XYZ file of C-alpha atoms in Angstrom:
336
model
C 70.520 79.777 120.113
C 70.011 83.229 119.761
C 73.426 85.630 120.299
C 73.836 88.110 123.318
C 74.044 91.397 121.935
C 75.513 94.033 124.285
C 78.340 94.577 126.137
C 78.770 92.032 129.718
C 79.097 93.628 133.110
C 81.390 92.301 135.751
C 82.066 92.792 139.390
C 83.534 91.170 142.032
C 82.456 90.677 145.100
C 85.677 88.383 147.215
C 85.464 85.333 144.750
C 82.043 86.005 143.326
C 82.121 86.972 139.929
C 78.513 88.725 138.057
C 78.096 88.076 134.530
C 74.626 89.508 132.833
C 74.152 89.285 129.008
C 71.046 90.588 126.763
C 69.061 88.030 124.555
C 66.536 88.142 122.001
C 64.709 84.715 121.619
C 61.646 84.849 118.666
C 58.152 83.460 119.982
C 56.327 80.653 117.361
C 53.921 83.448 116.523
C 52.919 87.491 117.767
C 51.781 87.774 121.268
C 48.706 90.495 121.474
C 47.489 91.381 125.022
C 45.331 94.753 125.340
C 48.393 96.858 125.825
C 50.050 95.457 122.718
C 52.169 92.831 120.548
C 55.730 91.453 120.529
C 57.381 89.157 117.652
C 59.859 88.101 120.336
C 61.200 87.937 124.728
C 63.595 89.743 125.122
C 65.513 89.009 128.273
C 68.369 89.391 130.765
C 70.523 86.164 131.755
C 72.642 86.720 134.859
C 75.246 84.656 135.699
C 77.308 84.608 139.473
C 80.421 82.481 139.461
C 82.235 81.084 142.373
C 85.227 79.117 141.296
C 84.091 75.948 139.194
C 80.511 76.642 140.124
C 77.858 79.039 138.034
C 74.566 79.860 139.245
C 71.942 81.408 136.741
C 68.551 83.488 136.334
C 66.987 85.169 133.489
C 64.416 87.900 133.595
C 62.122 90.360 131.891
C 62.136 94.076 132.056
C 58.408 95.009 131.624
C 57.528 98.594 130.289
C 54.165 98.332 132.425
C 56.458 98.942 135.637
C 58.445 101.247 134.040
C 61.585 98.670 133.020
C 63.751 98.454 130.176
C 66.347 96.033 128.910
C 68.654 99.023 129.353
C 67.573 100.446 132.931
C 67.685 97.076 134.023
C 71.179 96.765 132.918
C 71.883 100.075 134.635
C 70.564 98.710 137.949
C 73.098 95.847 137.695
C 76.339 97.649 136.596
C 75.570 100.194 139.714
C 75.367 96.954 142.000
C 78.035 97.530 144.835
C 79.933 93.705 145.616
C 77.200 91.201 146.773
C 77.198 88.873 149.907
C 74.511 86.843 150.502
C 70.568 86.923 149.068
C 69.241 88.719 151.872
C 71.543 91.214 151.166
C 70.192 91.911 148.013
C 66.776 92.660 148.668
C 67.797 96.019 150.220
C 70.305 97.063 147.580
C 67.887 96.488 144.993
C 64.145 97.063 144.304
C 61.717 94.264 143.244
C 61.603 93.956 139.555
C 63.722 92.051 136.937
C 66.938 92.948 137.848
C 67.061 91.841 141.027
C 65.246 89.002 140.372
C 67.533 87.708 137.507
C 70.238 88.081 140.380
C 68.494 86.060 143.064
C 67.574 83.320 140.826
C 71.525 83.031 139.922
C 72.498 83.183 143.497
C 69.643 80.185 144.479
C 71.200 78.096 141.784
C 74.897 78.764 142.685
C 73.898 77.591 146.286
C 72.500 74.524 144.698
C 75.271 73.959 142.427
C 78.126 74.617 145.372
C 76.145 72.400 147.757
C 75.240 69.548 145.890
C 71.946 70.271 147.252
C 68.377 70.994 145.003
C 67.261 74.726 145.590
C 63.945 73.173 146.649
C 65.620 71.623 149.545
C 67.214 74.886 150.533
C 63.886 76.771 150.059
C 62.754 73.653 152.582
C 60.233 72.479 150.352
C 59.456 69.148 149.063
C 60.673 67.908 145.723
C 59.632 69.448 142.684
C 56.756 67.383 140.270
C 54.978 67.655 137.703
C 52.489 70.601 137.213
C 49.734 71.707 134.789
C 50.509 74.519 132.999
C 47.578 76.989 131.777
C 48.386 77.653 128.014
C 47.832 81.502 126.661
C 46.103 82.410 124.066
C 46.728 85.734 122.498
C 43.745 88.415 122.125
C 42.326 87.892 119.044
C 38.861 87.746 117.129
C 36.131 85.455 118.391
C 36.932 83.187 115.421
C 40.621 83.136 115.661
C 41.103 82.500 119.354
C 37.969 79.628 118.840
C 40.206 78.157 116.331
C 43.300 78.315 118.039
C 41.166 76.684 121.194
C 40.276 73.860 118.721
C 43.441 73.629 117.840
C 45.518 72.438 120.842
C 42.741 69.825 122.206
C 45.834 67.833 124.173
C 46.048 70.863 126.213
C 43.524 71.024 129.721
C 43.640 74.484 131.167
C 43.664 77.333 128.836
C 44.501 81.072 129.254
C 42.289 83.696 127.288
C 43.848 86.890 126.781
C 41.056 90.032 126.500
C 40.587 93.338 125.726
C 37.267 94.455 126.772
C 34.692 95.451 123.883
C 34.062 91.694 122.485
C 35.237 90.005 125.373
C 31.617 88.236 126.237
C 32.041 86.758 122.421
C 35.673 85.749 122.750
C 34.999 83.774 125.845
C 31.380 82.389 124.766
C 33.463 81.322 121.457
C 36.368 79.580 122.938
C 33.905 77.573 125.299
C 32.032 76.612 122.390
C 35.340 75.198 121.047
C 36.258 73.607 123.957
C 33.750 72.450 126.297
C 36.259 70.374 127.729
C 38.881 72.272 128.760
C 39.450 74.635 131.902
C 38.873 78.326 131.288
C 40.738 81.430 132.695
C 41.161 84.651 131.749
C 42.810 87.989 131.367
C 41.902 91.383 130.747
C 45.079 93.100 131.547
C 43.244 95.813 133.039
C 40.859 96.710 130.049
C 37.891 96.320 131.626
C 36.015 99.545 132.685
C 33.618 99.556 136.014
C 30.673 100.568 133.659
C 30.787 96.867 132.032
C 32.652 95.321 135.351
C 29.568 92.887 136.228
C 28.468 92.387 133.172
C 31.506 90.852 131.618
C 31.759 88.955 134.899
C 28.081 87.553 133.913
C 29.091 86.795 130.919
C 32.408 84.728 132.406
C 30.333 82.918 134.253
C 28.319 81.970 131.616
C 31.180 80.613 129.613
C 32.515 78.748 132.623
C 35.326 80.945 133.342
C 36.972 79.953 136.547
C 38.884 82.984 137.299
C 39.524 86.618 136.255
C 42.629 88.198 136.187
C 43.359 91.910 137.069
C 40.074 93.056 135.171
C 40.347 96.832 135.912
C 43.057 98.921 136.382
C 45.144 98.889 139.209
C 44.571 102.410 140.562
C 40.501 101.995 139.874
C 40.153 98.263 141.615
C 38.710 99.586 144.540
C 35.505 99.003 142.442
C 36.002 94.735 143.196
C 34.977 95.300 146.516
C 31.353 96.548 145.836
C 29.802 94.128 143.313
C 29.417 90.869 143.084
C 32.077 88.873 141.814
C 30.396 85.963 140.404
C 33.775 84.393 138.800
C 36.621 84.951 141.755
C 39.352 87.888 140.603
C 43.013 87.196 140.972
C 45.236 90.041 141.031
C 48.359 90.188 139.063
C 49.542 93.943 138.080
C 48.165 94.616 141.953
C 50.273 92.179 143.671
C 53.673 92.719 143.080
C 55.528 92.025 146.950
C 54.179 91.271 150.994
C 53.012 95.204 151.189
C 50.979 94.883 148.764
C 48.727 92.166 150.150
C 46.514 94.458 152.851
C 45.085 96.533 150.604
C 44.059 93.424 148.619
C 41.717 92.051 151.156
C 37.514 92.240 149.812
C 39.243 93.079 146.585
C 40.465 89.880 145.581
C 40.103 86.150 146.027
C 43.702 85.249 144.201
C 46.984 86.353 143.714
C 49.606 86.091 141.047
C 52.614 85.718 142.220
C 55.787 86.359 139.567
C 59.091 85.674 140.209
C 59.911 89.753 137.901
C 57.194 91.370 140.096
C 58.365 90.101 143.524
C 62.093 91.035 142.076
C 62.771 87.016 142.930
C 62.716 83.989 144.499
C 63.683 84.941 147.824
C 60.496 87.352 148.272
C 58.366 85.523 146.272
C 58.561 82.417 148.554
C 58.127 85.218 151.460
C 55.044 86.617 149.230
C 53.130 83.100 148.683
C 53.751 82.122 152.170
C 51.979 85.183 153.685
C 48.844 85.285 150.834
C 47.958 81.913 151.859
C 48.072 82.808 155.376
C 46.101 85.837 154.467
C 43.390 83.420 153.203
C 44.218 84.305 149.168
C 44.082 81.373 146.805
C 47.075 81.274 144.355
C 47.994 81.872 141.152
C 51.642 81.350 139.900
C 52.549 82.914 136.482
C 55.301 84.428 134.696
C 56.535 86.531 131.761
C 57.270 84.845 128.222
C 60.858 83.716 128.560
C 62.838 81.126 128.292
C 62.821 77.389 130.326
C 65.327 79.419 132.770
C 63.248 81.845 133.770
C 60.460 79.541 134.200
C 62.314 76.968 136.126
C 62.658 78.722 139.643
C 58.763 78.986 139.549
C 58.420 75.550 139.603
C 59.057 76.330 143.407
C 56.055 78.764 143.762
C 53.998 76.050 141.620
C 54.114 73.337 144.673
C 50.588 73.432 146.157
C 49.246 76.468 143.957
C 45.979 76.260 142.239
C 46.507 77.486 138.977
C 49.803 77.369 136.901
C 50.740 79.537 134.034
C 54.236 79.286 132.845
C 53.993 78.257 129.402
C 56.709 80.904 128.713
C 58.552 77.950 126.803
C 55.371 76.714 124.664
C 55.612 80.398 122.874
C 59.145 80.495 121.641
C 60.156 78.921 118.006
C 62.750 77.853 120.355
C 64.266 77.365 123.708
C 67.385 77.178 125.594
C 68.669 73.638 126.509
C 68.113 71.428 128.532
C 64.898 72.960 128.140
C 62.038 72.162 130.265
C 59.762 69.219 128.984
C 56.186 70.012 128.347
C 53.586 67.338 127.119
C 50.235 68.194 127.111
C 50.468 70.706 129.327
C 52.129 68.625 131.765
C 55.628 70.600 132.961
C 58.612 68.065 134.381
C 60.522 69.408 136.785
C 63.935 71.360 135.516
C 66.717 69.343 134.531
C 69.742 70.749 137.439
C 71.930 71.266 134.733
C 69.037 74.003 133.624
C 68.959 75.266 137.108
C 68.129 74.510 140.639
């Protein structure tokens, strides 16, 4: 298991005790989406204590919204004593930090009462889900390969960059005429070749697009025709978020780091649906922990994509079980 490296904040708040640590855990192989690579996740595992009982969450700073491991940290050590989850939403904004915290303080509730956190959340008991798997941007060739590589796997996840993207999707359906297509630019595309890479996704049997222009410039969405259905991610990050979404987009992707937790993000998938949006549950590449409140979100959502676990050389135990694309629900000892 990799070591926490930094130093570990405490407060107290009556008999609650806030631990948070820093962890690097290596991924099987680089990660390339258009805005980059990364060799490893590097996370933030908080953890609230109440006596004999320890709640946990773990969560991802993400330069794209202006976080850092260290800011992050910052946001926590400022924290003044916490009560209660709703609490937290105002002392905090959404994003990683508070969402590591809210994740710890649904599993402490489930730990102290015995109870799982989807019964608290008043949902129905976790099962099974599909899980999309990612595959990095790449060549044509190489992502076709990798495609052929993992036929046990159903749904897969094609990350783009723009110029080549109408070969790297024609290429991986070649490879796998089998399996489920979905992809995502990452905001790379550029109106100019907006309906013409849409063509193209149709062609290849794509059946969704995520966040294919920038978020400032997707105003475009809602004056072409959108012949594979859009799903926003870096758009949709809380419940405010959602009007100016409508004629944009037919999806959301709802993140537990985005919506700064559990607690909003429940709040968040509620309201799309009402709102008519089909959804998308994802996450950042983490750990099983991280991924394991999600499992929440994934009850009833179309697509699935939290193969966070799939991508590390190795995971945190008792890590989630995965076969074939097929997630189990978390062990309580994990969380929940």
């Amino acid at each position: 298991m990799p070591r926490a490296s930094g130093s570990t904040h405490s407060s107290q708040s009556g008999t609650l005790t806030l631990d948070v640590d820093r962890e690097s855990w290596p991924l099987r192989e680089a990660f390339t989406i258009s805005r980059g690579s990364k060799i490893s996740a590097e996370v933030l595992t908080v953890t609230v204590s109440c006596g004999q009982h320890q709640g946990r969450g773990e969560a991802v700073p993400y330069g794209r919204y202006g976080e850092t491991i260290d800011t992050a940290l910052r946001q926590i050590e400022g924290l003044a004593p916490i009560a209660s989850r709703l609490e937290l939403q105002s002392m905090l904004p959404a994003g990683a930090a508070r969402n590591a915290i809210d994740c710890a303080l649904w599993d402490l509730e489930a730990k102290r009462s015995g109870t799982s956190a989807a019964r608290l959340a008043g949902l129905t008991p976790l099962k099974p889900v599909l899980t999309a798997y990612t595959l990095s941007l790449d060549t044509p060739d190489a992502m076709a390969a990798k495609a052929a590589s993992v036929r046990d796997l159903p749904l897969l996840k094609l990350k783009l960059g723009g110029a080549g993207d109408a070969a790297r999707m024609a290429a991986v359906r070649e490879a796998r005429p089998d399996a489920r297509l979905i992809v995502d630019a990452n905001e790379a595309w550029s109106e100019i070749y907006l309906e013409a890479l849409m063509f193209a996704a149709a062609d290849a049997g794509i059946e969704l697009i995520e966040q294919p222009l920038p978020a400032g410039a997707d105003e475009a969405l809602r004056h072409i025709e959108r012949a594979v259905p859009c799903c926003a991610d870096e758009s949709v990050h809380t419940r405010s978020d959602l009007p100016r979404l409508q004629g944009l987009y037919d999806a959301v992707n709802i993140k537990l780091d985005k919506a700064g937790g559990l607690t909003e993000a429940l709040s968040l998938k509620r309201e799309a649906e009402a709102q008519g949006f089909r959804i998308m549950i994802g996450s950042m590449v983490a750990t099983s922990l991280a991924v394991a409140p999600a499992m929440l979100l994934a009850l009833g959502a179309e697509w699935t994509d939290l193969d966070g676990p799939l991508l590390l050389a190795r995971d945190r135990m008792p890590a989630i079980v995965i076969k074939s694309g097929i997630m189990s629900p978390p062990d309580p000892v994990l969380w929940g």
